[in-house]
Amino acid sequence: MDPNRARELLAAERERIQRALGRLGHQDTGEPADEEDPANQASDLYQDELDEGRTDDLRAELAAVERAEARLVDGTYGISIESGKPIPDERLEAIPTAERTAEEEAR
């Protein structure tokens, strides 16, 4: 894959992740905070835990972008970290952070 195209894809992926991270966080539902209403507390707790899990996932995706950027600098972007085989450009277009071929990932 052309390095400029790879940089473009990775920059777009980084932007997508950072926007998603910026949208996470406790959102005020407009419901009054009622210490005695377990439904309100349960709803808030559920949303907070969901957001925390999503944040963890997005941070892992961001780390994958950083690893891909490092491989780009090293000249190993588009090469499987497992086998050393080339990763098809079509896969990198779909998943710019791919570290393995589709076959290797499926195992």
mmCIF file of N, CA, C and O in Angstrom:
data_model
loop_
_atom_site.group_PDB
_atom_site.id
_atom_site.type_symbol
_atom_site.label_atom_id
_atom_site.label_comp_id
_atom_site.label_asym_id
_atom_site.label_seq_id
_atom_site.Cartn_x
_atom_site.Cartn_y
_atom_site.Cartn_z
ATOM 1 N N MET A 1 0.847 -1.179 0.000
ATOM 2 C CA MET A 1 0.000 0.000 0.000
ATOM 3 C C MET A 1 0.885 1.232 0.000
ATOM 4 O O MET A 1 1.908 1.274 0.668
ATOM 5 N N ASP A 2 0.430 2.230 -0.728
ATOM 6 C CA ASP A 2 1.132 3.498 -0.786
ATOM 7 C C ASP A 2 1.187 4.105 0.622
ATOM 8 O O ASP A 2 0.154 4.206 1.300
ATOM 9 N N PRO A 3 2.376 4.506 1.084
ATOM 10 C CA PRO A 3 2.488 5.066 2.439
ATOM 11 C C PRO A 3 1.604 6.292 2.674
ATOM 12 O O PRO A 3 1.083 6.475 3.777
ATOM 13 N N ASN A 4 1.439 7.126 1.657
ATOM 14 C CA ASN A 4 0.572 8.300 1.833
ATOM 15 C C ASN A 4 -0.874 7.890 2.054
ATOM 16 O O ASN A 4 -1.583 8.486 2.874
ATOM 17 N N ARG A 5 -1.321 6.875 1.322
ATOM 18 C CA ARG A 5 -2.683 6.368 1.512
ATOM 19 C C ARG A 5 -2.822 5.767 2.908
ATOM 20 O O ARG A 5 -3.832 5.966 3.591
ATOM 21 N N ALA A 6 -1.811 5.040 3.359
ATOM 22 C CA ALA A 6 -1.839 4.444 4.698
ATOM 23 C C ALA A 6 -1.929 5.534 5.762
ATOM 24 O O ALA A 6 -2.720 5.416 6.704
ATOM 25 N N ARG A 7 -1.144 6.597 5.602
ATOM 26 C CA ARG A 7 -1.203 7.711 6.572
ATOM 27 C C ARG A 7 -2.597 8.335 6.605
ATOM 28 O O ARG A 7 -3.117 8.660 7.667
ATOM 29 N N GLU A 8 -3.178 8.485 5.423
ATOM 30 C CA GLU A 8 -4.523 9.054 5.320
ATOM 31 C C GLU A 8 -5.549 8.176 6.035
ATOM 32 O O GLU A 8 -6.386 8.671 6.798
ATOM 33 N N LEU A 9 -5.475 6.877 5.805
ATOM 34 C CA LEU A 9 -6.411 5.942 6.452
ATOM 35 C C LEU A 9 -6.236 5.944 7.971
ATOM 36 O O LEU A 9 -7.218 5.948 8.715
ATOM 37 N N LEU A 10 -4.985 5.932 8.410
ATOM 38 C CA LEU A 10 -4.725 5.908 9.853
ATOM 39 C C LEU A 10 -5.138 7.215 10.514
ATOM 40 O O LEU A 10 -5.673 7.205 11.627
ATOM 41 N N ALA A 11 -4.930 8.334 9.836
ATOM 42 C CA ALA A 11 -5.361 9.625 10.382
ATOM 43 C C ALA A 11 -6.877 9.666 10.513
ATOM 44 O O ALA A 11 -7.409 10.160 11.520
ATOM 45 N N ALA A 12 -7.586 9.138 9.518
ATOM 46 C CA ALA A 12 -9.053 9.102 9.586
ATOM 47 C C ALA A 12 -9.520 8.197 10.718
ATOM 48 O O ALA A 12 -10.482 8.522 11.426
ATOM 49 N N GLU A 13 -8.841 7.082 10.900
ATOM 50 C CA GLU A 13 -9.197 6.157 11.979
ATOM 51 C C GLU A 13 -8.953 6.807 13.341
ATOM 52 O O GLU A 13 -9.777 6.718 14.247
ATOM 53 N N ARG A 14 -7.823 7.491 13.476
ATOM 54 C CA ARG A 14 -7.513 8.195 14.735
ATOM 55 C C ARG A 14 -8.583 9.255 15.025
ATOM 56 O O ARG A 14 -9.080 9.362 16.141
ATOM 57 N N GLU A 15 -8.969 10.001 14.006
ATOM 58 C CA GLU A 15 -9.994 11.046 14.160
ATOM 59 C C GLU A 15 -11.323 10.440 14.594
ATOM 60 O O GLU A 15 -11.997 10.959 15.487
ATOM 61 N N ARG A 16 -11.717 9.336 13.963
ATOM 62 C CA ARG A 16 -12.972 8.657 14.310
ATOM 63 C C ARG A 16 -12.963 8.228 15.779
ATOM 64 O O ARG A 16 -13.922 8.453 16.511
ATOM 65 N N ILE A 17 -11.862 7.656 16.210
ATOM 66 C CA ILE A 17 -11.754 7.166 17.587
ATOM 67 C C ILE A 17 -11.783 8.330 18.568
ATOM 68 O O ILE A 17 -12.478 8.287 19.586
ATOM 69 N N GLN A 18 -11.044 9.390 18.272
ATOM 70 C CA GLN A 18 -11.011 10.535 19.179
ATOM 71 C C GLN A 18 -12.373 11.212 19.275
ATOM 72 O O GLN A 18 -12.766 11.654 20.358
ATOM 73 N N ARG A 19 -13.100 11.289 18.162
ATOM 74 C CA ARG A 19 -14.464 11.853 18.211
ATOM 75 C C ARG A 19 -15.359 10.980 19.091
ATOM 76 O O ARG A 19 -16.131 11.494 19.900
ATOM 77 N N ALA A 20 -15.254 9.672 18.923
ATOM 78 C CA ALA A 20 -16.078 8.751 19.714
ATOM 79 C C ALA A 20 -15.731 8.868 21.197
ATOM 80 O O ALA A 20 -16.629 8.867 22.051
ATOM 81 N N LEU A 21 -14.457 8.982 21.517
ATOM 82 C CA LEU A 21 -14.058 9.149 22.919
ATOM 83 C C LEU A 21 -14.605 10.457 23.488
ATOM 84 O O LEU A 21 -15.035 10.504 24.638
ATOM 85 N N GLY A 22 -14.614 11.498 22.684
ATOM 86 C CA GLY A 22 -15.122 12.795 23.126
ATOM 87 C C GLY A 22 -16.617 12.781 23.409
ATOM 88 O O GLY A 22 -17.108 13.571 24.216
ATOM 89 N N ARG A 23 -17.344 11.902 22.739
ATOM 90 C CA ARG A 23 -18.797 11.838 22.946
ATOM 91 C C ARG A 23 -19.178 10.998 24.165
ATOM 92 O O ARG A 23 -20.320 11.073 24.623
ATOM 93 N N LEU A 24 -18.251 10.207 24.669
ATOM 94 C CA LEU A 24 -18.572 9.356 25.818
ATOM 95 C C LEU A 24 -18.526 10.159 27.104
ATOM 96 O O LEU A 24 -17.881 11.186 27.195
ATOM 97 N N GLY A 25 -19.171 9.653 28.074
ATOM 98 C CA GLY A 25 -19.210 10.301 29.375
ATOM 99 C C GLY A 25 -20.639 10.352 29.861
ATOM 100 O O GLY A 25 -21.572 10.155 29.095
ATOM 101 N N HIS A 26 -20.800 10.608 31.087
ATOM 102 C CA HIS A 26 -22.135 10.607 31.679
ATOM 103 C C HIS A 26 -22.972 11.720 31.055
ATOM 104 O O HIS A 26 -22.594 12.874 31.047
ATOM 105 N N GLN A 27 -24.099 11.335 30.524
ATOM 106 C CA GLN A 27 -25.029 12.288 29.933
ATOM 107 C C GLN A 27 -26.187 12.487 30.898
ATOM 108 O O GLN A 27 -26.772 11.531 31.394
ATOM 109 N N ASP A 28 -26.519 13.725 31.118
ATOM 110 C CA ASP A 28 -27.638 14.034 31.999
ATOM 111 C C ASP A 28 -28.936 13.682 31.277
ATOM 112 O O ASP A 28 -29.205 14.160 30.179
ATOM 113 N N THR A 29 -29.730 12.829 31.891
ATOM 114 C CA THR A 29 -30.983 12.393 31.281
ATOM 115 C C THR A 29 -32.122 13.355 31.588
ATOM 116 O O THR A 29 -33.214 13.195 31.055
ATOM 117 N N GLY A 30 -31.890 14.299 32.460
ATOM 118 C CA GLY A 30 -32.948 15.216 32.852
ATOM 119 C C GLY A 30 -33.727 14.700 34.045
ATOM 120 O O GLY A 30 -34.535 15.408 34.624
ATOM 121 N N GLU A 31 -33.511 13.449 34.395
ATOM 122 C CA GLU A 31 -34.166 12.876 35.564
ATOM 123 C C GLU A 31 -33.501 13.434 36.818
ATOM 124 O O GLU A 31 -32.283 13.518 36.898
ATOM 125 N N PRO A 32 -34.288 13.809 37.790
ATOM 126 C CA PRO A 32 -33.670 14.299 39.030
ATOM 127 C C PRO A 32 -32.912 13.171 39.717
ATOM 128 O O PRO A 32 -33.304 12.007 39.651
ATOM 129 N N ALA A 33 -31.790 13.541 40.316
ATOM 130 C CA ALA A 33 -31.022 12.561 41.076
ATOM 131 C C ALA A 33 -31.817 12.217 42.324
ATOM 132 O O ALA A 33 -32.058 13.064 43.165
ATOM 133 N N ASP A 34 -32.263 11.011 42.395
ATOM 134 C CA ASP A 34 -33.115 10.580 43.495
ATOM 135 C C ASP A 34 -32.448 9.408 44.189
ATOM 136 O O ASP A 34 -32.429 8.299 43.668
ATOM 137 N N GLU A 35 -31.902 9.683 45.341
ATOM 138 C CA GLU A 35 -31.201 8.654 46.101
ATOM 139 C C GLU A 35 -32.119 7.483 46.446
ATOM 140 O O GLU A 35 -31.663 6.380 46.673
ATOM 141 N N GLU A 36 -33.406 7.725 46.473
ATOM 142 C CA GLU A 36 -34.321 6.676 46.889
ATOM 143 C C GLU A 36 -34.983 5.962 45.721
ATOM 144 O O GLU A 36 -35.809 5.081 45.919
ATOM 145 N N ASP A 37 -34.655 6.325 44.496
ATOM 146 C CA ASP A 37 -35.246 5.678 43.328
ATOM 147 C C ASP A 37 -34.214 4.752 42.696
ATOM 148 O O ASP A 37 -33.342 5.184 41.953
ATOM 149 N N PRO A 38 -34.304 3.464 43.002
ATOM 150 C CA PRO A 38 -33.309 2.525 42.482
ATOM 151 C C PRO A 38 -33.305 2.431 40.959
ATOM 152 O O PRO A 38 -32.291 2.124 40.361
ATOM 153 N N ALA A 39 -34.414 2.731 40.308
ATOM 154 C CA ALA A 39 -34.451 2.671 38.840
ATOM 155 C C ALA A 39 -33.531 3.726 38.238
ATOM 156 O O ALA A 39 -32.814 3.451 37.277
ATOM 157 N N ASN A 40 -33.563 4.934 38.799
ATOM 158 C CA ASN A 40 -32.664 5.982 38.305
ATOM 159 C C ASN A 40 -31.209 5.613 38.554
ATOM 160 O O ASN A 40 -30.357 5.798 37.689
ATOM 161 N N GLN A 41 -30.935 5.086 39.720
ATOM 162 C CA GLN A 41 -29.566 4.708 40.050
ATOM 163 C C GLN A 41 -29.096 3.562 39.150
ATOM 164 O O GLN A 41 -27.974 3.577 38.666
ATOM 165 N N ALA A 42 -29.945 2.592 38.918
ATOM 166 C CA ALA A 42 -29.577 1.453 38.072
ATOM 167 C C ALA A 42 -29.322 1.905 36.643
ATOM 168 O O ALA A 42 -28.375 1.454 35.995
ATOM 169 N N SER A 43 -30.154 2.790 36.153
ATOM 170 C CA SER A 43 -29.990 3.301 34.791
ATOM 171 C C SER A 43 -28.666 4.046 34.647
ATOM 172 O O SER A 43 -27.933 3.856 33.677
ATOM 173 N N ASP A 44 -28.353 4.892 35.610
ATOM 174 C CA ASP A 44 -27.096 5.638 35.583
ATOM 175 C C ASP A 44 -25.901 4.696 35.676
ATOM 176 O O ASP A 44 -24.916 4.855 34.946
ATOM 177 N N LEU A 45 -25.988 3.717 36.556
ATOM 178 C CA LEU A 45 -24.897 2.755 36.722
ATOM 179 C C LEU A 45 -24.681 1.959 35.444
ATOM 180 O O LEU A 45 -23.554 1.783 34.990
ATOM 181 N N TYR A 46 -25.770 1.507 34.841
ATOM 182 C CA TYR A 46 -25.681 0.748 33.591
ATOM 183 C C TYR A 46 -24.998 1.590 32.516
ATOM 184 O O TYR A 46 -24.080 1.121 31.844
ATOM 185 N N GLN A 47 -25.425 2.833 32.354
ATOM 186 C CA GLN A 47 -24.845 3.698 31.314
ATOM 187 C C GLN A 47 -23.374 3.967 31.592
ATOM 188 O O GLN A 47 -22.553 3.958 30.678
ATOM 189 N N ASP A 48 -23.036 4.211 32.847
ATOM 190 C CA ASP A 48 -21.639 4.467 33.200
ATOM 191 C C ASP A 48 -20.766 3.253 32.893
ATOM 192 O O ASP A 48 -19.660 3.390 32.358
ATOM 193 N N GLU A 49 -21.250 2.057 33.199
ATOM 194 C CA GLU A 49 -20.479 0.845 32.925
ATOM 195 C C GLU A 49 -20.367 0.592 31.426
ATOM 196 O O GLU A 49 -19.321 0.159 30.928
ATOM 197 N N LEU A 50 -21.431 0.855 30.706
ATOM 198 C CA LEU A 50 -21.405 0.713 29.252
ATOM 199 C C LEU A 50 -20.384 1.672 28.649
ATOM 200 O O LEU A 50 -19.573 1.285 27.797
ATOM 201 N N ASP A 51 -20.387 2.919 29.103
ATOM 202 C CA ASP A 51 -19.435 3.915 28.618
ATOM 203 C C ASP A 51 -18.000 3.522 28.971
ATOM 204 O O ASP A 51 -17.084 3.713 28.165
ATOM 205 N N GLU A 52 -17.802 2.977 30.154
ATOM 206 C CA GLU A 52 -16.468 2.565 30.566
ATOM 207 C C GLU A 52 -15.951 1.450 29.659
ATOM 208 O O GLU A 52 -14.796 1.468 29.218
ATOM 209 N N GLY A 53 -16.799 0.487 29.359
ATOM 210 C CA GLY A 53 -16.407 -0.593 28.453
ATOM 211 C C GLY A 53 -16.109 -0.080 27.062
ATOM 212 O O GLY A 53 -15.128 -0.483 26.430
ATOM 213 N N ARG A 54 -16.932 0.827 26.579
ATOM 214 C CA ARG A 54 -16.714 1.416 25.249
ATOM 215 C C ARG A 54 -15.425 2.227 25.230
ATOM 216 O O ARG A 54 -14.673 2.196 24.266
ATOM 217 N N THR A 55 -15.146 2.941 26.314
ATOM 218 C CA THR A 55 -13.898 3.705 26.409
ATOM 219 C C THR A 55 -12.695 2.775 26.338
ATOM 220 O O THR A 55 -11.723 3.056 25.639
ATOM 221 N N ASP A 56 -12.754 1.665 27.056
ATOM 222 C CA ASP A 56 -11.662 0.682 27.016
ATOM 223 C C ASP A 56 -11.453 0.169 25.593
ATOM 224 O O ASP A 56 -10.320 0.051 25.126
ATOM 225 N N ASP A 57 -12.562 -0.141 24.896
ATOM 226 C CA ASP A 57 -12.473 -0.628 23.514
ATOM 227 C C ASP A 57 -11.845 0.430 22.605
ATOM 228 O O ASP A 57 -10.981 0.113 21.776
ATOM 229 N N LEU A 58 -12.271 1.664 22.752
ATOM 230 C CA LEU A 58 -11.737 2.740 21.911
ATOM 231 C C LEU A 58 -10.258 2.999 22.196
ATOM 232 O O LEU A 58 -9.479 3.265 21.273
ATOM 233 N N ARG A 59 -9.861 2.894 23.443
ATOM 234 C CA ARG A 59 -8.433 3.069 23.780
ATOM 235 C C ARG A 59 -7.597 1.945 23.175
ATOM 236 O O ARG A 59 -6.475 2.181 22.728
ATOM 237 N N ALA A 60 -8.148 0.737 23.151
ATOM 238 C CA ALA A 60 -7.445 -0.381 22.506
ATOM 239 C C ALA A 60 -7.329 -0.130 21.002
ATOM 240 O O ALA A 60 -6.286 -0.412 20.394
ATOM 241 N N GLU A 61 -8.378 0.414 20.399
ATOM 242 C CA GLU A 61 -8.335 0.747 18.973
ATOM 243 C C GLU A 61 -7.301 1.848 18.713
ATOM 244 O O GLU A 61 -6.580 1.802 17.713
ATOM 245 N N LEU A 62 -7.221 2.812 19.595
ATOM 246 C CA LEU A 62 -6.246 3.892 19.457
ATOM 247 C C LEU A 62 -4.823 3.339 19.573
ATOM 248 O O LEU A 62 -3.925 3.752 18.823
ATOM 249 N N ALA A 63 -4.612 2.402 20.469
ATOM 250 C CA ALA A 63 -3.298 1.756 20.601
ATOM 251 C C ALA A 63 -2.943 1.004 19.312
ATOM 252 O O ALA A 63 -1.783 1.010 18.884
ATOM 253 N N ALA A 64 -3.939 0.387 18.670
ATOM 254 C CA ALA A 64 -3.703 -0.308 17.405
ATOM 255 C C ALA A 64 -3.300 0.684 16.313
ATOM 256 O O ALA A 64 -2.440 0.381 15.480
ATOM 257 N N VAL A 65 -3.906 1.871 16.316
ATOM 258 C CA VAL A 65 -3.520 2.916 15.359
ATOM 259 C C VAL A 65 -2.066 3.313 15.599
ATOM 260 O O VAL A 65 -1.284 3.439 14.656
ATOM 261 N N GLU A 66 -1.706 3.477 16.853
ATOM 262 C CA GLU A 66 -0.330 3.864 17.180
ATOM 263 C C GLU A 66 0.670 2.798 16.746
ATOM 264 O O GLU A 66 1.741 3.124 16.227
ATOM 265 N N ARG A 67 0.321 1.531 16.931
ATOM 266 C CA ARG A 67 1.207 0.448 16.477
ATOM 267 C C ARG A 67 1.332 0.460 14.958
ATOM 268 O O ARG A 67 2.422 0.274 14.407
ATOM 269 N N ALA A 68 0.218 0.695 14.268
ATOM 270 C CA ALA A 68 0.240 0.743 12.804
ATOM 271 C C ALA A 68 1.095 1.917 12.324
ATOM 272 O O ALA A 68 1.860 1.782 11.362
ATOM 273 N N GLU A 69 0.970 3.060 12.986
ATOM 274 C CA GLU A 69 1.788 4.221 12.618
ATOM 275 C C GLU A 69 3.272 3.926 12.819
ATOM 276 O O GLU A 69 4.108 4.324 11.998
ATOM 277 N N ALA A 70 3.595 3.216 13.890
ATOM 278 C CA ALA A 70 4.998 2.837 14.140
ATOM 279 C C ALA A 70 5.498 1.889 13.055
ATOM 280 O O ALA A 70 6.637 2.015 12.589
ATOM 281 N N ARG A 71 4.640 0.948 12.628
ATOM 282 C CA ARG A 71 5.042 0.041 11.544
ATOM 283 C C ARG A 71 5.241 0.801 10.239
ATOM 284 O O ARG A 71 6.137 0.480 9.458
ATOM 285 N N LEU A 72 4.438 1.815 10.030
ATOM 286 C CA LEU A 72 4.577 2.645 8.832
ATOM 287 C C LEU A 72 5.944 3.336 8.834
ATOM 288 O O LEU A 72 6.655 3.347 7.820
ATOM 289 N N VAL A 73 6.330 3.887 9.972
ATOM 290 C CA VAL A 73 7.634 4.541 10.109
ATOM 291 C C VAL A 73 8.765 3.541 9.910
ATOM 292 O O VAL A 73 9.771 3.834 9.256
ATOM 293 N N ASP A 74 8.584 2.327 10.452
ATOM 294 C CA ASP A 74 9.614 1.281 10.354
ATOM 295 C C ASP A 74 9.685 0.628 8.977
ATOM 296 O O ASP A 74 10.603 -0.142 8.710
ATOM 297 N N GLY A 75 8.671 0.890 8.165
ATOM 298 C CA GLY A 75 8.642 0.262 6.842
ATOM 299 C C GLY A 75 8.059 -1.138 6.843
ATOM 300 O O GLY A 75 8.221 -1.879 5.878
ATOM 301 N N THR A 76 7.372 -1.505 7.927
ATOM 302 C CA THR A 76 6.784 -2.847 8.002
ATOM 303 C C THR A 76 5.266 -2.827 7.949
ATOM 304 O O THR A 76 4.629 -3.867 8.137
ATOM 305 N N TYR A 77 4.685 -1.661 7.677
ATOM 306 C CA TYR A 77 3.226 -1.573 7.561
ATOM 307 C C TYR A 77 2.784 -2.408 6.369
ATOM 308 O O TYR A 77 3.397 -2.387 5.305
ATOM 309 N N GLY A 78 1.710 -3.173 6.563
ATOM 310 C CA GLY A 78 1.204 -4.019 5.486
ATOM 311 C C GLY A 78 1.857 -5.386 5.441
ATOM 312 O O GLY A 78 1.595 -6.171 4.539
ATOM 313 N N ILE A 79 2.687 -5.672 6.432
ATOM 314 C CA ILE A 79 3.343 -6.977 6.552
ATOM 315 C C ILE A 79 2.842 -7.621 7.841
ATOM 316 O O ILE A 79 2.858 -6.995 8.900
ATOM 317 N N SER A 80 2.407 -8.872 7.747
ATOM 318 C CA SER A 80 1.884 -9.568 8.917
ATOM 319 C C SER A 80 2.946 -9.659 10.010
ATOM 320 O O SER A 80 4.088 -10.043 9.743
ATOM 321 N N ILE A 81 2.541 -9.327 11.228
ATOM 322 C CA ILE A 81 3.462 -9.447 12.360
ATOM 323 C C ILE A 81 3.649 -10.904 12.758
ATOM 324 O O ILE A 81 4.576 -11.238 13.482
ATOM 325 N N GLU A 82 2.778 -11.765 12.268
ATOM 326 C CA GLU A 82 2.851 -13.191 12.594
ATOM 327 C C GLU A 82 3.718 -13.954 11.606
ATOM 328 O O GLU A 82 4.613 -14.700 12.006
ATOM 329 N N SER A 83 3.446 -13.789 10.328
ATOM 330 C CA SER A 83 4.119 -14.613 9.318
ATOM 331 C C SER A 83 5.087 -13.845 8.434
ATOM 332 O O SER A 83 5.896 -14.467 7.740
ATOM 333 N N GLY A 84 4.977 -12.538 8.410
ATOM 334 C CA GLY A 84 5.813 -11.756 7.509
ATOM 335 C C GLY A 84 5.262 -11.682 6.098
ATOM 336 O O GLY A 84 5.880 -11.092 5.214
ATOM 337 N N LYS A 85 4.075 -12.252 5.891
ATOM 338 C CA LYS A 85 3.440 -12.204 4.575
ATOM 339 C C LYS A 85 2.775 -10.846 4.377
ATOM 340 O O LYS A 85 2.325 -10.221 5.341
ATOM 341 N N PRO A 86 2.656 -10.409 3.120
ATOM 342 C CA PRO A 86 1.973 -9.138 2.866
ATOM 343 C C PRO A 86 0.484 -9.225 3.192
ATOM 344 O O PRO A 86 -0.164 -10.244 2.942
ATOM 345 N N ILE A 87 -0.028 -8.153 3.757
ATOM 346 C CA ILE A 87 -1.467 -8.027 4.014
ATOM 347 C C ILE A 87 -2.051 -7.338 2.779
ATOM 348 O O ILE A 87 -1.579 -6.270 2.390
ATOM 349 N N PRO A 88 -3.067 -7.927 2.161
ATOM 350 C CA PRO A 88 -3.626 -7.321 0.948
ATOM 351 C C PRO A 88 -4.126 -5.888 1.195
ATOM 352 O O PRO A 88 -4.675 -5.577 2.246
ATOM 353 N N ASP A 89 -3.929 -5.050 0.172
ATOM 354 C CA ASP A 89 -4.367 -3.659 0.269
ATOM 355 C C ASP A 89 -5.855 -3.552 0.578
ATOM 356 O O ASP A 89 -6.277 -2.649 1.313
ATOM 357 N N GLU A 90 -6.651 -4.467 0.038
ATOM 358 C CA GLU A 90 -8.101 -4.439 0.287
ATOM 359 C C GLU A 90 -8.390 -4.578 1.776
ATOM 360 O O GLU A 90 -9.291 -3.938 2.305
ATOM 361 N N ARG A 91 -7.641 -5.427 2.443
ATOM 362 C CA ARG A 91 -7.831 -5.604 3.891
ATOM 363 C C ARG A 91 -7.411 -4.338 4.633
ATOM 364 O O ARG A 91 -8.087 -3.901 5.567
ATOM 365 N N LEU A 92 -6.298 -3.735 4.209
ATOM 366 C CA LEU A 92 -5.832 -2.523 4.867
ATOM 367 C C LEU A 92 -6.774 -1.353 4.618
ATOM 368 O O LEU A 92 -6.914 -0.480 5.483
ATOM 369 N N GLU A 93 -7.427 -1.321 3.467
ATOM 370 C CA GLU A 93 -8.428 -0.281 3.210
ATOM 371 C C GLU A 93 -9.595 -0.420 4.186
ATOM 372 O O GLU A 93 -10.112 0.570 4.687
ATOM 373 N N ALA A 94 -9.993 -1.664 4.433
ATOM 374 C CA ALA A 94 -11.126 -1.923 5.331
ATOM 375 C C ALA A 94 -10.727 -1.796 6.796
ATOM 376 O O ALA A 94 -11.495 -1.295 7.620
ATOM 377 N N ILE A 95 -9.533 -2.289 7.115
ATOM 378 C CA ILE A 95 -9.043 -2.286 8.503
ATOM 379 C C ILE A 95 -7.609 -1.754 8.483
ATOM 380 O O ILE A 95 -6.649 -2.533 8.416
ATOM 381 N N PRO A 96 -7.430 -0.436 8.530
ATOM 382 C CA PRO A 96 -6.087 0.140 8.404
ATOM 383 C C PRO A 96 -5.104 -0.313 9.479
ATOM 384 O O PRO A 96 -3.899 -0.243 9.281
ATOM 385 N N THR A 97 -5.620 -0.807 10.592
ATOM 386 C CA THR A 97 -4.750 -1.233 11.697
ATOM 387 C C THR A 97 -4.449 -2.725 11.661
ATOM 388 O O THR A 97 -3.824 -3.247 12.598
ATOM 389 N N ALA A 98 -4.854 -3.412 10.593
ATOM 390 C CA ALA A 98 -4.656 -4.868 10.511
ATOM 391 C C ALA A 98 -3.186 -5.226 10.736
ATOM 392 O O ALA A 98 -2.299 -4.639 10.122
ATOM 393 N N GLU A 99 -2.978 -6.196 11.607
ATOM 394 C CA GLU A 99 -1.623 -6.650 11.916
ATOM 395 C C GLU A 99 -1.332 -8.019 11.313
ATOM 396 O O GLU A 99 -0.176 -8.434 11.271
ATOM 397 N N ARG A 100 -2.379 -8.691 10.877
ATOM 398 C CA ARG A 100 -2.252 -10.043 10.329
ATOM 399 C C ARG A 100 -3.114 -10.162 9.077
ATOM 400 O O ARG A 100 -4.041 -9.386 8.880
ATOM 401 N N THR A 101 -2.853 -11.188 8.286
ATOM 402 C CA THR A 101 -3.723 -11.461 7.149
ATOM 403 C C THR A 101 -5.056 -11.967 7.679
ATOM 404 O O THR A 101 -5.168 -12.383 8.837
ATOM 405 N N ALA A 102 -6.062 -11.958 6.835
ATOM 406 C CA ALA A 102 -7.389 -12.425 7.238
ATOM 407 C C ALA A 102 -7.342 -13.886 7.665
ATOM 408 O O ALA A 102 -7.993 -14.286 8.638
ATOM 409 N N GLU A 103 -6.563 -14.684 6.950
ATOM 410 C CA GLU A 103 -6.441 -16.113 7.287
ATOM 411 C C GLU A 103 -5.833 -16.308 8.670
ATOM 412 O O GLU A 103 -6.275 -17.136 9.451
ATOM 413 N N GLU A 104 -4.797 -15.541 8.962
ATOM 414 C CA GLU A 104 -4.157 -15.643 10.275
ATOM 415 C C GLU A 104 -5.086 -15.160 11.373
ATOM 416 O O GLU A 104 -5.124 -15.755 12.463
ATOM 417 N N GLU A 105 -5.815 -14.118 11.109
ATOM 418 C CA GLU A 105 -6.760 -13.580 12.100
ATOM 419 C C GLU A 105 -7.880 -14.561 12.395
ATOM 420 O O GLU A 105 -8.384 -14.623 13.517
ATOM 421 N N ALA A 106 -8.280 -15.331 11.396
ATOM 422 C CA ALA A 106 -9.387 -16.271 11.552
ATOM 423 C C ALA A 106 -9.025 -17.456 12.440
ATOM 424 O O ALA A 106 -9.907 -18.123 12.975
ATOM 425 N N ARG A 107 -7.751 -17.720 12.585
ATOM 426 C CA ARG A 107 -7.326 -18.885 13.407
ATOM 427 C C ARG A 107 -7.540 -18.651 14.866
ATOM 428 O O ARG A 107 -7.592 -17.704 15.445
#
